[in-house]
Protein backbone atom coordinates (compact mmCIF):
# COMPACT_ATOMS: atom_id res chain seq x y z
CA UNK A 1 0.00 0.00 0.00
CA UNK A 2 1.07 3.61 -0.50
CA UNK A 3 1.71 5.34 2.80
CA UNK A 4 0.70 8.62 1.21
CA UNK A 5 -2.88 7.35 0.81
CA UNK A 6 -3.49 7.00 4.55
CA UNK A 7 -6.66 8.61 5.83
CA UNK A 8 -6.85 7.32 9.43
CA UNK A 9 -3.80 6.39 11.50
CA UNK A 10 -3.82 4.92 15.01
CA UNK A 11 -0.83 5.19 17.36
CA UNK A 12 -0.90 2.55 20.08
CA UNK A 13 1.13 3.71 23.07
CA UNK A 14 -1.02 3.18 26.16
CA UNK A 15 1.61 3.62 28.89
CA UNK A 16 3.48 4.55 30.92
CA UNK A 17 3.97 8.27 31.57
CA UNK A 18 7.62 8.39 30.53
CA UNK A 19 7.01 6.25 27.46
CA UNK A 20 4.16 8.49 26.31
CA UNK A 21 6.43 11.52 26.63
CA UNK A 22 9.19 9.73 24.71
CA UNK A 23 6.83 9.13 21.80
CA UNK A 24 5.84 12.78 21.33
CA UNK A 25 8.58 13.55 18.76
CA UNK A 26 7.36 10.58 16.72
CA UNK A 27 3.84 11.98 16.76
CA UNK A 28 5.15 15.34 15.55
CA UNK A 29 7.08 13.66 12.73
CA UNK A 30 4.05 11.64 11.67
CA UNK A 31 1.91 14.76 11.58
CA UNK A 32 4.39 16.43 9.26
CA UNK A 33 4.45 13.30 7.09
CA UNK A 34 0.67 12.93 6.96
CA UNK A 35 -0.72 16.48 7.27
CA UNK A 36 -4.19 15.57 5.98
CA UNK A 37 -4.64 12.24 7.78
CA UNK A 38 -6.60 11.79 10.97
CA UNK A 39 -4.16 10.89 13.76
CA UNK A 40 -5.54 9.09 16.82
CA UNK A 41 -3.55 7.98 19.88
CA UNK A 42 -4.72 5.09 22.06
CA UNK A 43 -3.59 5.67 25.64
CA UNK A 44 -4.60 4.55 29.10
CA UNK A 45 -7.04 7.01 30.60
CA UNK A 46 -4.66 7.99 33.42
CA UNK A 47 -2.16 9.45 30.94
CA UNK A 48 -4.65 11.08 28.57
CA UNK A 49 -4.08 14.57 30.01
CA UNK A 50 -0.51 14.49 28.70
CA UNK A 51 -1.92 14.34 25.16
CA UNK A 52 -5.03 16.47 25.51
CA UNK A 53 -4.82 19.63 23.43
CA UNK A 54 -1.84 18.45 21.39
CA UNK A 55 -2.17 20.18 18.00
CA UNK A 56 -0.69 17.18 16.19
CA UNK A 57 -3.52 14.91 17.32
CA UNK A 58 -7.07 14.75 16.04
CA UNK A 59 -8.30 12.47 18.80
CA UNK A 60 -7.12 10.99 22.09
CA UNK A 61 -8.61 7.53 22.53
CA UNK A 62 -8.47 7.07 26.31
CA UNK A 63 -9.16 3.45 27.28
CA UNK A 64 -9.31 1.15 30.27
CA UNK A 65 -7.14 -1.90 29.60
CA UNK A 66 -8.23 -3.87 32.64
CA UNK A 67 -10.13 -7.11 32.04
CA UNK A 68 -13.39 -5.20 32.45
CA UNK A 69 -12.40 -2.47 30.00
CA UNK A 70 -10.88 -4.68 27.31
CA UNK A 71 -14.12 -5.29 25.32
CA UNK A 72 -14.79 -1.54 25.09
CA UNK A 73 -11.21 -0.93 23.93
CA UNK A 74 -11.62 -3.53 21.17
CA UNK A 75 -14.87 -1.92 20.03
CA UNK A 76 -13.24 1.50 19.98
CA UNK A 77 -10.36 0.46 17.71
CA UNK A 78 -12.72 -1.42 15.38
CA UNK A 79 -15.02 1.57 15.07
CA UNK A 80 -12.05 3.72 14.10
CA UNK A 81 -11.68 1.97 10.70
CA UNK A 82 -7.97 2.73 10.63
CA UNK A 83 -5.85 2.36 7.51
CA UNK A 84 -2.67 1.97 9.57
CA UNK A 85 -1.84 1.02 13.15
CA UNK A 86 1.55 2.02 14.56
CA UNK A 87 2.34 -0.04 17.67
CA UNK A 88 4.98 1.77 19.73
CA UNK A 89 4.37 -0.39 22.80
CA UNK A 90 5.64 -3.66 21.36
CA UNK A 91 3.80 -6.04 23.69
CA UNK A 92 1.26 -8.79 23.06
CA UNK A 93 -1.61 -6.68 24.35
CA UNK A 94 -0.84 -3.71 22.12
CA UNK A 95 -0.24 -5.90 19.08
CA UNK A 96 -3.57 -7.67 19.60
CA UNK A 97 -5.31 -4.30 19.82
CA UNK A 98 -3.84 -3.36 16.45
CA UNK A 99 -4.82 -6.68 14.92
CA UNK A 100 -8.35 -6.44 16.38
CA UNK A 101 -8.79 -3.05 14.72
CA UNK A 102 -9.09 -4.80 11.37
CA UNK A 103 -6.49 -2.50 9.81
CA UNK A 104 -4.76 -4.02 6.78
CA UNK A 105 -1.44 -2.40 7.75
CA UNK A 106 0.07 -2.83 11.22
CA UNK A 107 3.61 -1.65 11.91
CA UNK A 108 5.66 -2.61 14.95
CA UNK A 109 9.19 -3.30 16.10
CA UNK A 110 10.89 -6.47 14.90
CA UNK A 111 12.21 -7.05 18.43
CA UNK A 112 8.82 -6.55 20.07
CA UNK A 113 8.24 -8.74 23.12
CA UNK A 114 5.71 -11.46 23.98
CA UNK A 115 5.30 -12.56 20.36
CA UNK A 116 3.95 -9.18 19.25
CA UNK A 117 5.68 -9.26 15.80
CA UNK A 118 3.36 -12.13 14.77
CA UNK A 119 0.52 -9.60 14.61
CA UNK A 120 2.32 -7.03 12.42
CA UNK A 121 2.25 -6.74 8.66
CA UNK A 122 5.47 -4.69 8.70
CA UNK A 123 8.34 -5.05 11.18
CA UNK A 124 10.82 -2.24 11.82
CA UNK A 125 14.31 -3.41 12.81
CA UNK A 126 16.07 -1.87 15.82
CA UNK A 127 19.79 -1.79 15.01
CA UNK A 128 20.94 -0.94 18.53
CA UNK A 129 19.11 -2.27 21.57
CA UNK A 130 20.82 0.32 23.78
CA UNK A 131 19.55 3.37 21.85
CA UNK A 132 17.43 5.88 23.70
CA UNK A 133 13.69 5.23 23.70
CA UNK A 134 13.01 8.54 21.92
CA UNK A 135 15.33 7.58 19.06
CA UNK A 136 13.92 4.05 18.93
CA UNK A 137 10.38 5.35 18.47
CA UNK A 138 11.59 7.70 15.75
CA UNK A 139 12.72 4.64 13.77
CA UNK A 140 9.02 3.97 13.23
CA UNK A 141 8.46 7.47 11.87
CA UNK A 142 11.40 7.15 9.50
CA UNK A 143 10.11 3.78 8.29
CA UNK A 144 6.91 5.55 7.25
CA UNK A 145 8.82 8.25 5.42
CA UNK A 146 8.80 10.88 8.15
CA UNK A 147 11.99 12.71 9.04
CA UNK A 148 12.13 14.58 12.37
CA UNK A 149 12.98 18.24 11.96
CA UNK A 150 14.14 18.88 15.51
CA UNK A 151 15.74 17.19 18.49
CA UNK A 152 15.84 17.98 22.17
CA UNK A 153 13.09 19.71 24.21
CA UNK A 154 11.71 21.67 21.25
CA UNK A 155 10.64 18.39 19.61
CA UNK A 156 8.20 17.69 22.47
CA UNK A 157 4.80 19.32 22.54
CA UNK A 158 3.18 19.62 25.97
CA UNK A 159 0.58 22.37 25.47
CA UNK A 160 0.22 25.04 28.09
CA UNK A 161 -2.97 25.07 30.13
CA UNK A 162 -3.63 28.60 31.44
CA UNK A 163 -6.14 27.36 34.01
CA UNK A 164 -3.67 24.81 35.41
CA UNK A 165 -0.91 27.41 35.47
CA UNK A 166 -3.16 29.80 37.38
CA UNK A 167 -4.02 27.12 39.94
CA UNK A 168 -0.32 26.33 40.45
CA UNK A 169 0.54 30.01 40.92
CA UNK A 170 -2.27 30.32 43.45
CA UNK A 171 -1.02 27.24 45.29
CA UNK A 172 2.51 28.63 45.40
CA UNK A 173 1.35 32.09 46.44
CA UNK A 174 -0.65 30.62 49.32
CA UNK A 175 2.59 29.04 50.55
CA UNK A 176 4.47 32.33 50.27
CA UNK A 177 6.27 31.51 47.03
CA UNK A 178 6.39 34.66 44.94
CA UNK A 179 6.92 34.95 41.20
CA UNK A 180 10.67 35.59 41.49
CA UNK A 181 11.36 32.88 44.06
CA UNK A 182 13.97 30.32 43.03
CA UNK A 183 11.96 27.09 43.22
CA UNK A 184 13.43 23.57 43.29
CA UNK A 185 11.39 20.37 43.56
CA UNK A 186 12.31 16.95 44.91
CA UNK A 187 10.66 13.82 43.54
CA UNK A 188 11.62 10.98 45.91
CA UNK A 189 9.39 8.26 44.46
CA UNK A 190 9.67 5.87 41.51
CA UNK A 191 7.72 2.83 40.36
CA UNK A 192 10.61 0.51 41.23
CA UNK A 193 11.91 0.55 44.79
CA UNK A 194 15.37 -0.12 43.34
CA UNK A 195 15.27 3.25 41.53
CA UNK A 196 14.74 5.29 44.70
CA UNK A 197 17.64 7.34 46.01
CA UNK A 198 17.51 7.27 49.85
CA UNK A 199 14.97 9.56 51.50
CA UNK A 200 17.60 10.87 53.91
CA UNK A 201 19.70 11.97 50.94
CA UNK A 202 16.79 13.88 49.41
CA UNK A 203 16.15 15.45 52.82
CA UNK A 204 19.79 16.54 53.22
CA UNK A 205 19.73 18.19 49.78
CA UNK A 206 16.45 19.94 50.51
CA UNK A 207 17.69 21.31 53.83
CA UNK A 208 20.93 22.63 52.33
CA UNK A 209 19.17 24.34 49.44
CA UNK A 210 16.74 26.09 51.79
CA UNK A 211 19.37 27.07 54.37
CA UNK A 212 22.30 28.00 52.16
CA UNK A 213 21.22 27.76 48.53
CA UNK A 214 18.69 30.57 48.50
CA UNK A 215 15.98 28.29 47.12
CA UNK A 216 12.52 27.27 48.21
CA UNK A 217 12.08 23.51 48.03
CA UNK A 218 8.92 21.60 47.20
CA UNK A 219 8.33 17.87 47.53
CA UNK A 220 6.17 16.43 44.75
CA UNK A 221 4.54 13.14 43.85
CA UNK A 222 1.17 11.59 43.17
CA UNK A 223 -1.32 10.69 45.86
CA UNK A 224 -0.17 7.08 45.62
CA UNK A 225 3.35 8.22 46.48
CA UNK A 226 2.32 9.87 49.74
CA UNK A 227 4.51 7.65 51.93
CA UNK A 228 7.70 8.41 49.98
CA UNK A 229 7.03 12.14 50.16
CA UNK A 230 6.11 12.01 53.83
CA UNK A 231 9.37 10.27 54.70
CA UNK A 232 11.46 13.00 53.08
CA UNK A 233 9.39 15.75 54.74
CA UNK A 234 9.73 14.02 58.14
CA UNK A 235 13.51 13.77 57.77
CA UNK A 236 13.96 17.40 56.75
CA UNK A 237 14.88 19.90 59.46
CA UNK A 238 13.57 22.81 57.41
CA UNK A 239 9.99 23.00 56.17
CA UNK A 240 9.45 22.27 52.48
CA UNK A 241 6.37 22.99 50.43
CA UNK A 242 4.34 19.77 50.50
CA UNK A 243 2.76 19.26 47.08
CA UNK A 244 2.49 15.48 47.18
CA UNK A 245 -0.87 14.46 45.80
CA UNK A 246 -1.94 18.08 45.36
CA UNK A 247 -1.50 18.52 41.61
CA UNK A 248 -3.30 17.06 38.64
CA UNK A 249 -1.26 15.97 35.63
CA UNK A 250 -1.75 19.33 33.91
CA UNK A 251 -0.86 21.14 37.13
CA UNK A 252 2.27 19.03 37.50
CA UNK A 253 3.34 20.05 34.00
CA UNK A 254 2.69 23.70 34.90
CA UNK A 255 4.70 23.32 38.12
CA UNK A 256 7.62 21.70 36.31
CA UNK A 257 7.72 24.72 33.99
CA UNK A 258 7.99 26.96 37.05
CA UNK A 259 11.04 25.16 38.49
CA UNK A 260 14.66 26.19 38.19
CA UNK A 261 15.84 22.63 38.90
CA UNK A 262 14.10 19.26 39.31
CA UNK A 263 15.87 16.68 41.49
CA UNK A 264 14.29 13.32 40.83
CA UNK A 265 14.60 9.59 40.62
CA UNK A 266 14.30 7.87 37.24
CA UNK A 267 10.55 8.32 36.80
CA UNK A 268 7.77 9.63 34.59
CA UNK A 269 7.93 13.17 36.01
CA UNK A 270 11.66 13.21 35.19
CA UNK A 271 10.81 12.74 31.51
CA UNK A 272 8.09 15.39 31.67
CA UNK A 273 10.57 17.89 33.09
CA UNK A 274 13.18 17.08 30.46
CA UNK A 275 10.61 17.40 27.68
CA UNK A 276 9.61 20.85 28.95
CA UNK A 277 13.24 21.94 29.18
CA UNK A 278 13.56 22.15 32.96
CA UNK A 279 17.06 21.06 34.08
CA UNK A 280 17.00 17.64 35.72
CA UNK A 281 19.37 16.15 38.28
CA UNK A 282 18.82 12.39 38.53
CA UNK A 283 20.64 9.67 40.47
CA UNK A 284 20.63 6.48 38.36
CA UNK A 285 21.15 2.98 39.72
CA UNK A 286 19.54 -0.10 38.14
CA UNK A 287 18.58 1.56 34.86
CA UNK A 288 20.65 2.89 31.97
CA UNK A 289 20.46 6.64 31.25
CA UNK A 290 21.59 5.94 27.68
CA UNK A 291 18.25 4.20 27.15
CA UNK A 292 15.86 6.01 29.44
CA UNK A 293 17.67 9.03 30.84
CA UNK A 294 16.39 12.60 30.54
CA UNK A 295 16.48 13.41 26.83
CA UNK A 296 18.29 16.48 25.58
CA UNK A 297 20.99 18.76 26.92
CA UNK A 298 21.38 20.54 30.23
CA UNK A 299 20.63 17.61 32.53
CA UNK A 300 22.87 15.96 35.13
CA UNK A 301 23.04 12.20 35.64
CA UNK A 302 24.77 10.89 38.74
CA UNK A 303 25.98 7.29 38.88
CA UNK A 304 28.25 5.19 41.06
CA UNK A 305 30.95 2.80 39.91
CA UNK A 306 29.20 -0.32 41.21
CA UNK A 307 29.93 -3.00 38.57
CA UNK A 308 26.45 -4.53 38.63
CA UNK A 309 24.82 -1.28 37.53
CA UNK A 310 22.73 -1.16 35.41
CA UNK A 311 21.07 -4.47 36.31
CA UNK A 312 17.53 -3.55 35.09
CA UNK A 313 16.10 -5.38 38.08
CA UNK A 314 13.30 -4.48 40.47
CA UNK A 315 15.04 -6.48 43.20
CA UNK A 316 18.59 -5.78 44.36
CA UNK A 317 20.85 -8.86 44.43
CA UNK A 318 24.00 -6.98 45.42
CA UNK A 319 25.72 -7.85 48.72
CA UNK A 320 25.29 -4.21 49.75
CA UNK A 321 21.65 -3.40 49.10
CA UNK A 322 21.16 -0.57 46.60
CA UNK A 323 24.87 0.27 46.71
CA UNK A 324 24.53 1.82 43.25
CA UNK A 325 22.36 4.56 44.77
CA UNK A 326 23.51 4.82 48.39
CA UNK A 327 27.06 5.65 47.29
CA UNK A 328 25.82 8.75 45.47
CA UNK A 329 26.29 11.45 48.09
CA UNK A 330 24.00 14.44 48.76
CA UNK A 331 26.97 16.77 48.24
CA UNK A 332 27.21 15.64 44.60
CA UNK A 333 23.60 16.64 44.04
CA UNK A 334 24.03 19.93 45.91
CA UNK A 335 27.05 20.88 43.79
CA UNK A 336 25.19 20.02 40.60
CA UNK A 337 22.14 22.00 41.71
CA UNK A 338 24.16 25.10 42.61
CA UNK A 339 25.87 25.09 39.22
CA UNK A 340 22.46 25.19 37.60
CA UNK A 341 20.99 27.73 40.01
CA UNK A 342 23.90 30.11 39.50
CA UNK A 343 23.86 29.70 35.75
CA UNK A 344 22.16 31.80 33.16
CA UNK A 345 18.38 32.11 33.05
CA UNK A 346 16.72 29.36 31.06
CA UNK A 347 15.51 30.22 27.59
CA UNK A 348 11.74 30.24 28.02
CA UNK A 349 11.23 29.27 24.38
CA UNK A 350 12.30 25.73 25.24
CA UNK A 351 9.32 25.44 27.57
CA UNK A 352 6.63 26.20 25.03
CA UNK A 353 4.76 23.92 22.70
Short mmCIF file of C-alpha atoms in Angstrom, two decimals, residues 151-154 259-264 270 273-282 293-302 333 335-347 350-351:
data_model
loop_
_atom_site.label_atom_id
_atom_site.label_comp_id
_atom_site.label_asym_id
_atom_site.label_seq_id
_atom_site.Cartn_x
_atom_site.Cartn_y
_atom_site.Cartn_z
CA UNK A 151 15.74 17.19 18.49
CA UNK A 152 15.84 17.98 22.17
CA UNK A 153 13.09 19.71 24.21
CA UNK A 154 11.71 21.67 21.25
CA UNK A 259 11.04 25.16 38.49
CA UNK A 260 14.66 26.19 38.19
CA UNK A 261 15.84 22.63 38.90
CA UNK A 262 14.10 19.26 39.31
CA UNK A 263 15.87 16.68 41.49
CA UNK A 264 14.29 13.32 40.83
CA UNK A 270 11.66 13.21 35.19
CA UNK A 273 10.57 17.89 33.09
CA UNK A 274 13.18 17.08 30.46
CA UNK A 275 10.61 17.40 27.68
CA UNK A 276 9.61 20.85 28.95
CA UNK A 277 13.24 21.94 29.18
CA UNK A 278 13.56 22.15 32.96
CA UNK A 279 17.06 21.06 34.08
CA UNK A 280 17.00 17.64 35.72
CA UNK A 281 19.37 16.15 38.28
CA UNK A 282 18.82 12.39 38.53
CA UNK A 293 17.67 9.03 30.84
CA UNK A 294 16.39 12.60 30.54
CA UNK A 295 16.48 13.41 26.83
CA UNK A 296 18.29 16.48 25.58
CA UNK A 297 20.99 18.76 26.92
CA UNK A 298 21.38 20.54 30.23
CA UNK A 299 20.63 17.61 32.53
CA UNK A 300 22.87 15.96 35.13
CA UNK A 301 23.04 12.20 35.64
CA UNK A 302 24.77 10.89 38.74
CA UNK A 333 23.60 16.64 44.04
CA UNK A 335 27.05 20.88 43.79
CA UNK A 336 25.19 20.02 40.60
CA UNK A 337 22.14 22.00 41.71
CA UNK A 338 24.16 25.10 42.61
CA UNK A 339 25.87 25.09 39.22
CA UNK A 340 22.46 25.19 37.60
CA UNK A 341 20.99 27.73 40.01
CA UNK A 342 23.90 30.11 39.50
CA UNK A 343 23.86 29.70 35.75
CA UNK A 344 22.16 31.80 33.16
CA UNK A 345 18.38 32.11 33.05
CA UNK A 346 16.72 29.36 31.06
CA UNK A 347 15.51 30.22 27.59
CA UNK A 350 12.30 25.73 25.24
CA UNK A 351 9.32 25.44 27.57
#
